[in-house]
mmCIF file of N, CA and C in Angstrom:
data_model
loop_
_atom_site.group_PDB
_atom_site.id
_atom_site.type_symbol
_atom_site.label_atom_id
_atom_site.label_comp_id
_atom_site.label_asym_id
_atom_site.label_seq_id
_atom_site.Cartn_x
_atom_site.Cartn_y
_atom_site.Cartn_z
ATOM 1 N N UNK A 8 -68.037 105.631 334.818
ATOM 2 C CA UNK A 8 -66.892 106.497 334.712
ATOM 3 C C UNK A 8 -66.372 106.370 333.287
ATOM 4 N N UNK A 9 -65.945 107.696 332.631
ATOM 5 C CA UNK A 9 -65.572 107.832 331.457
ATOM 6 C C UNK A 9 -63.996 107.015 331.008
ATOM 7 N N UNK A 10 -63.728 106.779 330.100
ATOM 8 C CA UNK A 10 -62.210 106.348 330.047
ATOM 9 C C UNK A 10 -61.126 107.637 330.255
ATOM 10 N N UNK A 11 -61.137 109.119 330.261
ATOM 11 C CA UNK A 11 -60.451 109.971 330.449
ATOM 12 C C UNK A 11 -60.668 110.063 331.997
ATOM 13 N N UNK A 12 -61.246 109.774 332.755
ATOM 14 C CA UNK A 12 -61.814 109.220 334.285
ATOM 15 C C UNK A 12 -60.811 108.428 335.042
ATOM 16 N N UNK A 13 -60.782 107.326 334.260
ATOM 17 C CA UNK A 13 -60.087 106.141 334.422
ATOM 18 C C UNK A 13 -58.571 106.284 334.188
ATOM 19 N N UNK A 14 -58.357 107.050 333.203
ATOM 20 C CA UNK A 14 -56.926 107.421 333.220
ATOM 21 C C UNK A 14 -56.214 108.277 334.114
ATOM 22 N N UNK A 15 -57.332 109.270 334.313
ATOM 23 C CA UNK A 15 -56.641 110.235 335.154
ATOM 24 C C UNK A 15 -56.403 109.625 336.677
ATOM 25 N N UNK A 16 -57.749 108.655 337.252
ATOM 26 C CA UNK A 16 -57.364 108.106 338.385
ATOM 27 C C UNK A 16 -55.705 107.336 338.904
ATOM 28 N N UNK A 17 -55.670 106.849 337.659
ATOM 29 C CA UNK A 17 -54.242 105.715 337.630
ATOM 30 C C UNK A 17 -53.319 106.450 336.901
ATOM 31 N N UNK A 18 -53.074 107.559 336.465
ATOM 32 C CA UNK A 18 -52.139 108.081 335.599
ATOM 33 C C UNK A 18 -51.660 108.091 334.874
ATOM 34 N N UNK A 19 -52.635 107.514 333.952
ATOM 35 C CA UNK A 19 -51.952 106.899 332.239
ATOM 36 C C UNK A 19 -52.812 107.929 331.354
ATOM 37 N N UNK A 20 -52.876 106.926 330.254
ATOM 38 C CA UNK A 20 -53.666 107.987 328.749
ATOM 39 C C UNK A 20 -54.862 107.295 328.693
ATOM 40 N N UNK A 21 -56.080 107.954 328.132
ATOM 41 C CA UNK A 21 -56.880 107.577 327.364
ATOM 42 C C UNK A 21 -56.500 106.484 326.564
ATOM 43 N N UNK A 22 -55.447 106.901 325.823
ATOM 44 C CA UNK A 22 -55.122 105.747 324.724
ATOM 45 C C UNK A 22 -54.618 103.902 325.444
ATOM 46 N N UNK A 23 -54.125 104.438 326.423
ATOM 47 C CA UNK A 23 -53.295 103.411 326.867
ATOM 48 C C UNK A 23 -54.486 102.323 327.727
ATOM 49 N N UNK A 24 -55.560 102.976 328.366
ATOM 50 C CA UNK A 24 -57.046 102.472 328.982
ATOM 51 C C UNK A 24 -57.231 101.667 327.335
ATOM 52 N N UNK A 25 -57.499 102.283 326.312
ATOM 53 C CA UNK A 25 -58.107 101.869 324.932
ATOM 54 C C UNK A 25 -57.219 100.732 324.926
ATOM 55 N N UNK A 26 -55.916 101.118 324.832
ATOM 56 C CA UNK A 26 -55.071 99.838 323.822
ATOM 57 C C UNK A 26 -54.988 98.566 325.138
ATOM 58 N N UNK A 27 -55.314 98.364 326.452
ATOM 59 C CA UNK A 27 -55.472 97.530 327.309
ATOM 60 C C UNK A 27 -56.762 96.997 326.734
ATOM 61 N N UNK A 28 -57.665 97.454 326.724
ATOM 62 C CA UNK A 28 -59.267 96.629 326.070
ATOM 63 C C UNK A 28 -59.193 96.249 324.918
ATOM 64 N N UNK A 29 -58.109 96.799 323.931
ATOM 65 C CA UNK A 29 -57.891 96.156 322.778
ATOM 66 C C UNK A 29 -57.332 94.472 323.038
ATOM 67 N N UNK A 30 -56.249 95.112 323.830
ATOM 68 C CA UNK A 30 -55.389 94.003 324.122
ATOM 69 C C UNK A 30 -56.286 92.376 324.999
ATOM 70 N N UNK A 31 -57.432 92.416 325.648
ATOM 71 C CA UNK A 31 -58.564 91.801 326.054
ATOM 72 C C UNK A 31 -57.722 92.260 328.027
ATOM 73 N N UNK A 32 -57.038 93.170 328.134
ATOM 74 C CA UNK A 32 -56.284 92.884 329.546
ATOM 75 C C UNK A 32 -57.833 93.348 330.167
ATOM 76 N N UNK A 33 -58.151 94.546 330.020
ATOM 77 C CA UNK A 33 -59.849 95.195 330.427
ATOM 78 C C UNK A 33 -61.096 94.997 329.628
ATOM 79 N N UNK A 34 -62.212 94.198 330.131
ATOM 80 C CA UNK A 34 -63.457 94.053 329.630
ATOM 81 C C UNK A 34 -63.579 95.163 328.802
ATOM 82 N N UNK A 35 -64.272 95.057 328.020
ATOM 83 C CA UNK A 35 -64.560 96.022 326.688
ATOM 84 C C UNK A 35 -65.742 96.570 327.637
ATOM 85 N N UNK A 36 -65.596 98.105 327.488
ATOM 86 C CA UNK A 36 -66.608 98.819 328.032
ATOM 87 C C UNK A 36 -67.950 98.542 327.146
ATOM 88 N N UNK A 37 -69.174 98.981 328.111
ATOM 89 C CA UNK A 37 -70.178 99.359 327.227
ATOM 90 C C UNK A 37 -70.540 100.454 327.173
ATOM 91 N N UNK A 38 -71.067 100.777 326.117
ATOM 92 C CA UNK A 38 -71.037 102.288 325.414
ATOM 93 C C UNK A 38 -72.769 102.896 325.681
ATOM 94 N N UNK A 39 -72.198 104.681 325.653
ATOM 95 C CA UNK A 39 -73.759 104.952 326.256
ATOM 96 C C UNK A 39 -74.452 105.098 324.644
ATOM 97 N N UNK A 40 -75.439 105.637 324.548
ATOM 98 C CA UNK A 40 -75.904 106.227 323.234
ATOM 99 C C UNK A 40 -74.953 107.119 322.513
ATOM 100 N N UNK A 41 -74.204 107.665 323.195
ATOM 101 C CA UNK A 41 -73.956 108.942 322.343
ATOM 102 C C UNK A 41 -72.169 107.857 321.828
ATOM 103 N N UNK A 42 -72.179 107.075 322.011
ATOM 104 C CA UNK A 42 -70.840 106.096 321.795
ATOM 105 C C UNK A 42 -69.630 106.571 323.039
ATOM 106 N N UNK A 43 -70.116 106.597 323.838
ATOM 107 C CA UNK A 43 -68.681 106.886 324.899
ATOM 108 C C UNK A 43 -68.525 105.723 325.964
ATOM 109 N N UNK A 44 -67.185 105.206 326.217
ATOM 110 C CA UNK A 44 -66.800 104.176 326.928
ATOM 111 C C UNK A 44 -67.378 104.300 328.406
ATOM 112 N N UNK A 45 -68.251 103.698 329.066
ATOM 113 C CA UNK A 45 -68.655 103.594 330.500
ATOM 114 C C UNK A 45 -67.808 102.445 331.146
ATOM 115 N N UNK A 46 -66.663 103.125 331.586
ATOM 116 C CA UNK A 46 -66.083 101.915 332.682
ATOM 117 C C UNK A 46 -67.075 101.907 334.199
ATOM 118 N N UNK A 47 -66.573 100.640 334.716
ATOM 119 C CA UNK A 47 -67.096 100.100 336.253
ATOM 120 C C UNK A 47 -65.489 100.372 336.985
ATOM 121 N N UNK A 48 -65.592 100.243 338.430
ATOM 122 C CA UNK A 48 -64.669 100.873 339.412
ATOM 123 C C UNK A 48 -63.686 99.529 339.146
ATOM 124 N N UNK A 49 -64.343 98.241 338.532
ATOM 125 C CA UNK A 49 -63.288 96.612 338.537
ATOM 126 C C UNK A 49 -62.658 97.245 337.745
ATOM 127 N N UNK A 50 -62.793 97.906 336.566
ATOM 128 C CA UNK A 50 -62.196 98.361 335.539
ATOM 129 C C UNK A 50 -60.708 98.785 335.975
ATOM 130 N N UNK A 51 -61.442 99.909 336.709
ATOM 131 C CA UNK A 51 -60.574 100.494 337.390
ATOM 132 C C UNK A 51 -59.295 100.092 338.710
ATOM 133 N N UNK A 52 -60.054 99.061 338.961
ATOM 134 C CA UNK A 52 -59.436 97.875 339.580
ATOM 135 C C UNK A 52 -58.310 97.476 338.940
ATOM 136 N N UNK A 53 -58.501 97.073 337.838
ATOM 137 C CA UNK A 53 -57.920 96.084 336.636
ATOM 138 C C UNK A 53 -56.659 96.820 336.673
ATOM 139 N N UNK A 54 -56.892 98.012 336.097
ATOM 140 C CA UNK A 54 -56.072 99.240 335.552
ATOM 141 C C UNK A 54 -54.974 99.142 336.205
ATOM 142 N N UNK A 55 -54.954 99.765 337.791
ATOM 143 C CA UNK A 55 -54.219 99.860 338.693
ATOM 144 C C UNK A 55 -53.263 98.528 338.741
ATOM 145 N N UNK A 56 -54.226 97.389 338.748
ATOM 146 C CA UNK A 56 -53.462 95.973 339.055
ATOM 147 C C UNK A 56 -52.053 96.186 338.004
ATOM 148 N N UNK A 57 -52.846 96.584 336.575
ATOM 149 C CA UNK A 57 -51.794 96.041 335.565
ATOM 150 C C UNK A 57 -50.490 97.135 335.235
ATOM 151 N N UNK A 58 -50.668 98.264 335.914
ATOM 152 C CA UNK A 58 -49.841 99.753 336.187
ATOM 153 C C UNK A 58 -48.716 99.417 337.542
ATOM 154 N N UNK A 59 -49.224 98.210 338.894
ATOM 155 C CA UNK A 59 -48.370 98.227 339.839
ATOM 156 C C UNK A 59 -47.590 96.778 339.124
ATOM 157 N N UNK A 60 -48.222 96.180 338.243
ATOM 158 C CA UNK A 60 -47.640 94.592 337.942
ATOM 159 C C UNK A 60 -46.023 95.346 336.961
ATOM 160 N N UNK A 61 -46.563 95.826 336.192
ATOM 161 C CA UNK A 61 -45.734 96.651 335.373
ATOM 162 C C UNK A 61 -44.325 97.615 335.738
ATOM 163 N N UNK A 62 -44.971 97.997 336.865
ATOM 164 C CA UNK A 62 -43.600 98.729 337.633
ATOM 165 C C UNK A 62 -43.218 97.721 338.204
ATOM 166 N N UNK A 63 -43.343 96.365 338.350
ATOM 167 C CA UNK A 63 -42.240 95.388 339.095
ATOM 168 C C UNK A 63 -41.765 94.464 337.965
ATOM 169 N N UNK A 64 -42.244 95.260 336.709
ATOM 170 C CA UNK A 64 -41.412 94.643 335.656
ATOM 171 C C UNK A 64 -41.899 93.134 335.142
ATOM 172 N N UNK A 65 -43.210 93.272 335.505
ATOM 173 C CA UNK A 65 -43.864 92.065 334.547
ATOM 174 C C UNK A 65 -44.586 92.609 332.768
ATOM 175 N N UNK A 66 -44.240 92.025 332.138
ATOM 176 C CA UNK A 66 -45.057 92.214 330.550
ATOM 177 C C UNK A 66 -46.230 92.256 330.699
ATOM 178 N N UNK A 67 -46.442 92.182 329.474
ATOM 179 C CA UNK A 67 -48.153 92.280 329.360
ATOM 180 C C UNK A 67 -48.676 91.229 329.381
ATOM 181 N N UNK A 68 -47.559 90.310 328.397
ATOM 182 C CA UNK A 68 -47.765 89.046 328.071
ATOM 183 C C UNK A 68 -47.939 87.795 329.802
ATOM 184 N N UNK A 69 -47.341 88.426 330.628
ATOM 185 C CA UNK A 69 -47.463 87.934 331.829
ATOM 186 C C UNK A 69 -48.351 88.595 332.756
ATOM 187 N N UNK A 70 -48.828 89.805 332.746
ATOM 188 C CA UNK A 70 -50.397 89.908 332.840
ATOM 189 C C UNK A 70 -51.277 89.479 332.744
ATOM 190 N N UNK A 71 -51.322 89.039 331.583
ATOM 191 C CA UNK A 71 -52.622 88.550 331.053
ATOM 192 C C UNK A 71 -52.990 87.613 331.188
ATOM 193 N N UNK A 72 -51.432 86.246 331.802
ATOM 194 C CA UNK A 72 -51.679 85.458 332.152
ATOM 195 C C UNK A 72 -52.361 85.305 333.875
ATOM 196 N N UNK A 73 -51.486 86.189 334.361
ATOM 197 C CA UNK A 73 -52.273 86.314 335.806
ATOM 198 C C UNK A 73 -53.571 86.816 336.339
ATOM 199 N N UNK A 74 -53.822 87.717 335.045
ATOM 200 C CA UNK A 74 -55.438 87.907 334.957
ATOM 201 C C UNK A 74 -56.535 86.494 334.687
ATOM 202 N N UNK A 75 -55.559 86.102 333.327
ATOM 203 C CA UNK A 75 -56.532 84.720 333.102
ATOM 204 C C UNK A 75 -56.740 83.197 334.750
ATOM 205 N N UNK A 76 -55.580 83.734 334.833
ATOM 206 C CA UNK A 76 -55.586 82.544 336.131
ATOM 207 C C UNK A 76 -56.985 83.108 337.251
ATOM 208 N N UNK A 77 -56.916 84.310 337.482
ATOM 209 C CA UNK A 77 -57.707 84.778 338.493
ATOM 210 C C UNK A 77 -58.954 84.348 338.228
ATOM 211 N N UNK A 78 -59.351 85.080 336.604
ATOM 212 C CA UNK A 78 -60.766 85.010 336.498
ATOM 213 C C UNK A 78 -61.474 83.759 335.675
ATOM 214 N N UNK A 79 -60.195 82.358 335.758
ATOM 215 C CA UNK A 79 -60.646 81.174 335.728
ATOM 216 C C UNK A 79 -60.582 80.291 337.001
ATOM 217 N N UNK A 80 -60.681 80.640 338.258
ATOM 218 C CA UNK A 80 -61.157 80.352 339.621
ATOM 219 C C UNK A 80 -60.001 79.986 339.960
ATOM 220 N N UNK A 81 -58.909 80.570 339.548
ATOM 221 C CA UNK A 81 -57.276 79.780 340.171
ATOM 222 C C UNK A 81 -56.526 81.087 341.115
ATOM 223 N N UNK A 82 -56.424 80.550 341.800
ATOM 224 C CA UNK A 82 -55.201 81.674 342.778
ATOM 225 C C UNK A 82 -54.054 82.007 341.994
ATOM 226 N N UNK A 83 -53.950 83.351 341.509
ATOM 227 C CA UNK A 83 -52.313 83.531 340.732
ATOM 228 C C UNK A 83 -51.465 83.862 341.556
ATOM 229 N N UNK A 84 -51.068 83.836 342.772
ATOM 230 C CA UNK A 84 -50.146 83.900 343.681
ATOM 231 C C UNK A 84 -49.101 83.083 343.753
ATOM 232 N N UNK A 85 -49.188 81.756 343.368
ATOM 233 C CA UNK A 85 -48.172 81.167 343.249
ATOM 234 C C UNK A 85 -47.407 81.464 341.651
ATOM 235 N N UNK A 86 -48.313 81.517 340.742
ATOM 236 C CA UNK A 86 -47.533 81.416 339.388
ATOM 237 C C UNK A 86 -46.930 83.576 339.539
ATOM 238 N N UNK A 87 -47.250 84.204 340.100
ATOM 239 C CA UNK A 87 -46.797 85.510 340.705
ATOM 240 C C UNK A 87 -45.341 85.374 341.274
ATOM 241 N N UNK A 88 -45.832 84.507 342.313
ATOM 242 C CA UNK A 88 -44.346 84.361 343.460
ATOM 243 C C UNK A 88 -43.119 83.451 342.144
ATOM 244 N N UNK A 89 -43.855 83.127 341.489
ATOM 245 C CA UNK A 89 -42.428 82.090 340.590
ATOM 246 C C UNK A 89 -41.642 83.354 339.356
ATOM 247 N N UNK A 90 -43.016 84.237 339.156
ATOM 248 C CA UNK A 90 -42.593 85.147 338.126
ATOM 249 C C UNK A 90 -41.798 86.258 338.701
ATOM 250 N N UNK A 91 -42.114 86.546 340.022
ATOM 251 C CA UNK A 91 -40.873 86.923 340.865
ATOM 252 C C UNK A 91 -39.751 87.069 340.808
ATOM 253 N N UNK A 92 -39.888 85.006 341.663
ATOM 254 C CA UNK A 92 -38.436 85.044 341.893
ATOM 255 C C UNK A 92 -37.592 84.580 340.706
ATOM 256 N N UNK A 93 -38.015 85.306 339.184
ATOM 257 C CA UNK A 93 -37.313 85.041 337.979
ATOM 258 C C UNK A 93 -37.215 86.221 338.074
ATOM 259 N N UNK A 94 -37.655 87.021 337.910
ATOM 260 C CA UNK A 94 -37.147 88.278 337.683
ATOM 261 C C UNK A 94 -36.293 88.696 338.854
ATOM 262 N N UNK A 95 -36.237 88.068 340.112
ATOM 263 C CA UNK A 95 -35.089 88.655 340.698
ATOM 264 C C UNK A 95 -33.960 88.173 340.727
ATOM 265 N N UNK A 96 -33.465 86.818 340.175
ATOM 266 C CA UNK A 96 -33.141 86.609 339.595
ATOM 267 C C UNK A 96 -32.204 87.161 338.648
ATOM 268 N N UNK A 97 -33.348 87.463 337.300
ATOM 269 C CA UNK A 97 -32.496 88.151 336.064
ATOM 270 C C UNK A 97 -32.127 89.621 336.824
ATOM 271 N N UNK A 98 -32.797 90.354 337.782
ATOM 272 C CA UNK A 98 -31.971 91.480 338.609
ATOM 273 C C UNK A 98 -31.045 91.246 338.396
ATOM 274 N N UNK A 99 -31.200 90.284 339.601
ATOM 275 C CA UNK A 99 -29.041 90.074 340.318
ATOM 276 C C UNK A 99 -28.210 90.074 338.755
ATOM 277 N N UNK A 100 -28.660 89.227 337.871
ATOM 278 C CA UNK A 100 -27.105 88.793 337.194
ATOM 279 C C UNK A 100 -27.021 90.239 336.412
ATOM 280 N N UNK A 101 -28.035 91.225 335.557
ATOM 281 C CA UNK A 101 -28.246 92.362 335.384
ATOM 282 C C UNK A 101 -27.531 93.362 336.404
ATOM 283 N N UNK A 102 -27.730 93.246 337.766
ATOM 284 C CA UNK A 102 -26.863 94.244 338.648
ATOM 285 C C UNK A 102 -25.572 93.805 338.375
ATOM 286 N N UNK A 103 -24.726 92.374 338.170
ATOM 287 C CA UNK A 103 -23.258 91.973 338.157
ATOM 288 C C UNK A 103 -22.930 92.661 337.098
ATOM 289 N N UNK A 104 -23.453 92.468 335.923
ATOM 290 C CA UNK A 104 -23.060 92.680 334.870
ATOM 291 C C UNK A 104 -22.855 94.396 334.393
ATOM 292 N N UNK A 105 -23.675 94.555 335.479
ATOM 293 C CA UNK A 105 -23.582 96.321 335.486
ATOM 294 C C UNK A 105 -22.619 96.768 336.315
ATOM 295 N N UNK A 106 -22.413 95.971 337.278
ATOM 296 C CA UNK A 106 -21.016 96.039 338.173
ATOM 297 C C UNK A 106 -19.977 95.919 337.175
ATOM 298 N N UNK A 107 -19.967 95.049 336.607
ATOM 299 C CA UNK A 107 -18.501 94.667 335.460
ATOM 300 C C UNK A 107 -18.639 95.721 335.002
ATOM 301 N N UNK A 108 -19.459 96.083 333.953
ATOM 302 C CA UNK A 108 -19.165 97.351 333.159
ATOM 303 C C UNK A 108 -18.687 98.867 333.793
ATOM 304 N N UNK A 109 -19.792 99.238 335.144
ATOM 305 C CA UNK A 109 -18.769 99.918 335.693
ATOM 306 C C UNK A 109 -17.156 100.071 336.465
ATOM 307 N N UNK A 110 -16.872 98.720 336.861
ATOM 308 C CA UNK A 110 -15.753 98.651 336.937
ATOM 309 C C UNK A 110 -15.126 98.834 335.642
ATOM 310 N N UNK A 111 -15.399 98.233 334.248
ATOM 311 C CA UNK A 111 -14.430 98.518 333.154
ATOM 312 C C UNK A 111 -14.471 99.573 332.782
ATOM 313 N N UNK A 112 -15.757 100.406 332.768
ATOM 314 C CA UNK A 112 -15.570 101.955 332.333
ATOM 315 C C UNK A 112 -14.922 103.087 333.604
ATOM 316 N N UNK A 113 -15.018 102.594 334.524
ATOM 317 C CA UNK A 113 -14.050 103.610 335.403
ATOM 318 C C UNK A 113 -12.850 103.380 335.013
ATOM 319 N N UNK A 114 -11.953 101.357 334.880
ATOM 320 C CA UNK A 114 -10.621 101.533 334.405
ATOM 321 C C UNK A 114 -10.142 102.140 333.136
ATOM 322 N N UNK A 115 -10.981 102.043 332.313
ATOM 323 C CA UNK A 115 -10.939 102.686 331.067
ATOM 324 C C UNK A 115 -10.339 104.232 331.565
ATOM 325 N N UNK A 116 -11.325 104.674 332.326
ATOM 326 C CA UNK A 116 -11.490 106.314 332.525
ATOM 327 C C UNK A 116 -10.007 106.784 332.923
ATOM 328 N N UNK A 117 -9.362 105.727 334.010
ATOM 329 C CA UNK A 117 -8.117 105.817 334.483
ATOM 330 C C UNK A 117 -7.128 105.919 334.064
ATOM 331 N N UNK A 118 -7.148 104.752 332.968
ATOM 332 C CA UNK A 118 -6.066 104.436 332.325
ATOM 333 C C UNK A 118 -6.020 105.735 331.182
ATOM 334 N N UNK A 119 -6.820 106.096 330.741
ATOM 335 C CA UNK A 119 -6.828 107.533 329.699
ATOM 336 C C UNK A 119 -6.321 108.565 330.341
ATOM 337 N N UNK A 120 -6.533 108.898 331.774
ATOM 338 C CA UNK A 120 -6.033 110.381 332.415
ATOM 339 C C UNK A 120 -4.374 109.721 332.436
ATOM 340 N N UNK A 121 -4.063 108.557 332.663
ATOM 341 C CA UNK A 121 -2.505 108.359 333.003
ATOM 342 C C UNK A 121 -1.682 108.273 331.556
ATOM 343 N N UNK A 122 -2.516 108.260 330.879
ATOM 344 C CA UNK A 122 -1.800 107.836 329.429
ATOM 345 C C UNK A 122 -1.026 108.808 328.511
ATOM 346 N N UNK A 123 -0.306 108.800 327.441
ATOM 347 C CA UNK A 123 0.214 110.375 326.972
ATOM 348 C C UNK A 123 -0.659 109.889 326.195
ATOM 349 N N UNK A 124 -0.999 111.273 325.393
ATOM 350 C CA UNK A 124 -1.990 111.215 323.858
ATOM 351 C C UNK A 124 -1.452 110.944 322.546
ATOM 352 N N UNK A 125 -1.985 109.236 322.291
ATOM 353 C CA UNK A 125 -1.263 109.057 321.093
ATOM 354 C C UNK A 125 -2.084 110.018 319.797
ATOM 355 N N UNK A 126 -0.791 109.739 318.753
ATOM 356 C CA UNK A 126 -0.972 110.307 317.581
ATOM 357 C C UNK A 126 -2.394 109.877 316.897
ATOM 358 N N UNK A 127 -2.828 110.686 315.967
ATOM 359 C CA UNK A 127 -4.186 110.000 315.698
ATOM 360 C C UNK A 127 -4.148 108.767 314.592
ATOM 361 N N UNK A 128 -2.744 108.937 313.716
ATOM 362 C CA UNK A 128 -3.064 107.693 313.369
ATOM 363 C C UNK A 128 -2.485 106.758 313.849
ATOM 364 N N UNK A 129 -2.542 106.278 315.424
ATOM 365 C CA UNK A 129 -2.139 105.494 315.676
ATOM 366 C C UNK A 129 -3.669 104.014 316.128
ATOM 367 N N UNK A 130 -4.471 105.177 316.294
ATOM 368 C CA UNK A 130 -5.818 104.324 316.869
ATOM 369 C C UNK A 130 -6.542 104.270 315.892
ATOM 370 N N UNK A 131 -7.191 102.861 315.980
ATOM 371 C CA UNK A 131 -8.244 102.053 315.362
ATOM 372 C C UNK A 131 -8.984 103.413 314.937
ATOM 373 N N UNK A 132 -9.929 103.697 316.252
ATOM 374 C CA UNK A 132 -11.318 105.103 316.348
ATOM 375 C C UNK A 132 -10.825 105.873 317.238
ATOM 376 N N UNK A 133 -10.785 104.895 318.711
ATOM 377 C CA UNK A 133 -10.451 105.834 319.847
ATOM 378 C C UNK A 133 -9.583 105.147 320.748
ATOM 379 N N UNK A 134 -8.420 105.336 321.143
ATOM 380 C CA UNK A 134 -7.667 104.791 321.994
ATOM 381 C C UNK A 134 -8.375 104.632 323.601
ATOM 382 N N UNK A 135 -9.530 105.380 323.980
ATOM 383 C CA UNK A 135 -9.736 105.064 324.949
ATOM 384 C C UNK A 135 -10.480 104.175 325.163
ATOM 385 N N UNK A 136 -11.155 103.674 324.020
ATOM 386 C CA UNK A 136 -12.563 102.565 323.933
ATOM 387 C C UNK A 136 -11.487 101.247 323.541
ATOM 388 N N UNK A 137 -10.784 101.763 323.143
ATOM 389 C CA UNK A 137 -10.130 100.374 322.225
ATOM 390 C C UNK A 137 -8.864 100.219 322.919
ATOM 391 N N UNK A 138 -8.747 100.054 324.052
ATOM 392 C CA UNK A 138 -7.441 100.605 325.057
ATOM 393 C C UNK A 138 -6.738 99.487 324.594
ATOM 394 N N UNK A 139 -7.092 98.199 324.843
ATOM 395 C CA UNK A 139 -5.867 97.088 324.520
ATOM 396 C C UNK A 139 -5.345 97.111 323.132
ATOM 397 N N UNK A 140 -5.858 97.287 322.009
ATOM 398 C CA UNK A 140 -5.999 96.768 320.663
ATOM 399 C C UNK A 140 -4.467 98.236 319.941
ATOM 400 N N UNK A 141 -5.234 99.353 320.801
ATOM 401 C CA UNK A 141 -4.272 100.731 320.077
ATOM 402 C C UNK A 141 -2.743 100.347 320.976
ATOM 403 N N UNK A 142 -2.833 100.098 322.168
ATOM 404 C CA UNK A 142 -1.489 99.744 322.594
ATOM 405 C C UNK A 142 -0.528 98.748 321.595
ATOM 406 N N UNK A 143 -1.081 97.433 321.111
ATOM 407 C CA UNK A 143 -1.091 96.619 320.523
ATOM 408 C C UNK A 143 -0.074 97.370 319.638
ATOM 409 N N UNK A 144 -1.253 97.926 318.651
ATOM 410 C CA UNK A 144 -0.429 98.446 318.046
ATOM 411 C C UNK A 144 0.367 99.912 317.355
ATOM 412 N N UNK A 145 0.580 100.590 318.630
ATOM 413 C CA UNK A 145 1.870 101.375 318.829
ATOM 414 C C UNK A 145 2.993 100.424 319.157
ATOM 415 N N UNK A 146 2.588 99.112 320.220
ATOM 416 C CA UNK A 146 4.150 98.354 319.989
ATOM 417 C C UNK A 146 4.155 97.836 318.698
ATOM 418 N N UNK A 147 3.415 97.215 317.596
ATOM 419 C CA UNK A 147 4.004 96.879 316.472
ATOM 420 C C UNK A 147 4.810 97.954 315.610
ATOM 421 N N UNK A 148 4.656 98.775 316.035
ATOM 422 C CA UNK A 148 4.957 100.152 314.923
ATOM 423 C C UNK A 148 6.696 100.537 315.119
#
């Protein structure tokens, strides 16, 4: 199977099949006479593996390690399950922290509809980004 083959199966680019064999993630194809990449279906194997690893938000750099574990006779399931439960992990505190911010940008949002419109030179840039700092100082004024 061609590398435009291989891409189209898994839904990536040509280029992106290339820059994985660059990268050593896929055996370097061998080439027919006329110089064109002949992948095998492992290839294709590979591909897929490193396209579903990727949507659960592993690197490359942690690919490659779970590739190397495999195809040096080691089960990567455990060093998988640890890379996991780090990334779910960095989720959660990523979801809090996205909680905070939407809570501060809705109060933000609030506090601007209740507010009168100060003068412009009264704010830093924007009284609504800079809500504590422009209050500040309209009371010094």
């Amino acid at each position: 199977m061609y590398v435009r083959d291989v891409a189209r199966c898994v839904g990536l680019t040509a280029q992106a099949i290339r820059f994985y064999e660059r990268l050593g993630l896929v055996q370097r194809a061998p080439r027919t006479r006329a110089g064109y990449r002949v992948y095998s279906a492992a290839t294709l194997e590979r591909v897929q593996f490193i396209k579903d690893a990727q949507r659960l938000g592993f690197s490359l750099e942690e690919i490659r390690e779970v590739i190397r574990l495999k195809y040096s006779g080691q089960a990567p399931c455990d060093c998988v399950r640890k890379m996991l439960n780090g990334k779910l992990r960095d989720l959660k505190d990523q979801i809090k922290q996205m909680d905070q911010m939407r809570r501060e940008i809705a109060t933000c949002l609030r506090a601007s509809r209740n507010r009168a419109r100060l003068p412009h030179s009264v704010s830093l840039i924007c009284p609504i980004v800079q809500n504590k700092r422009a209050l500040s100082a309209v009371r010094k004024d």
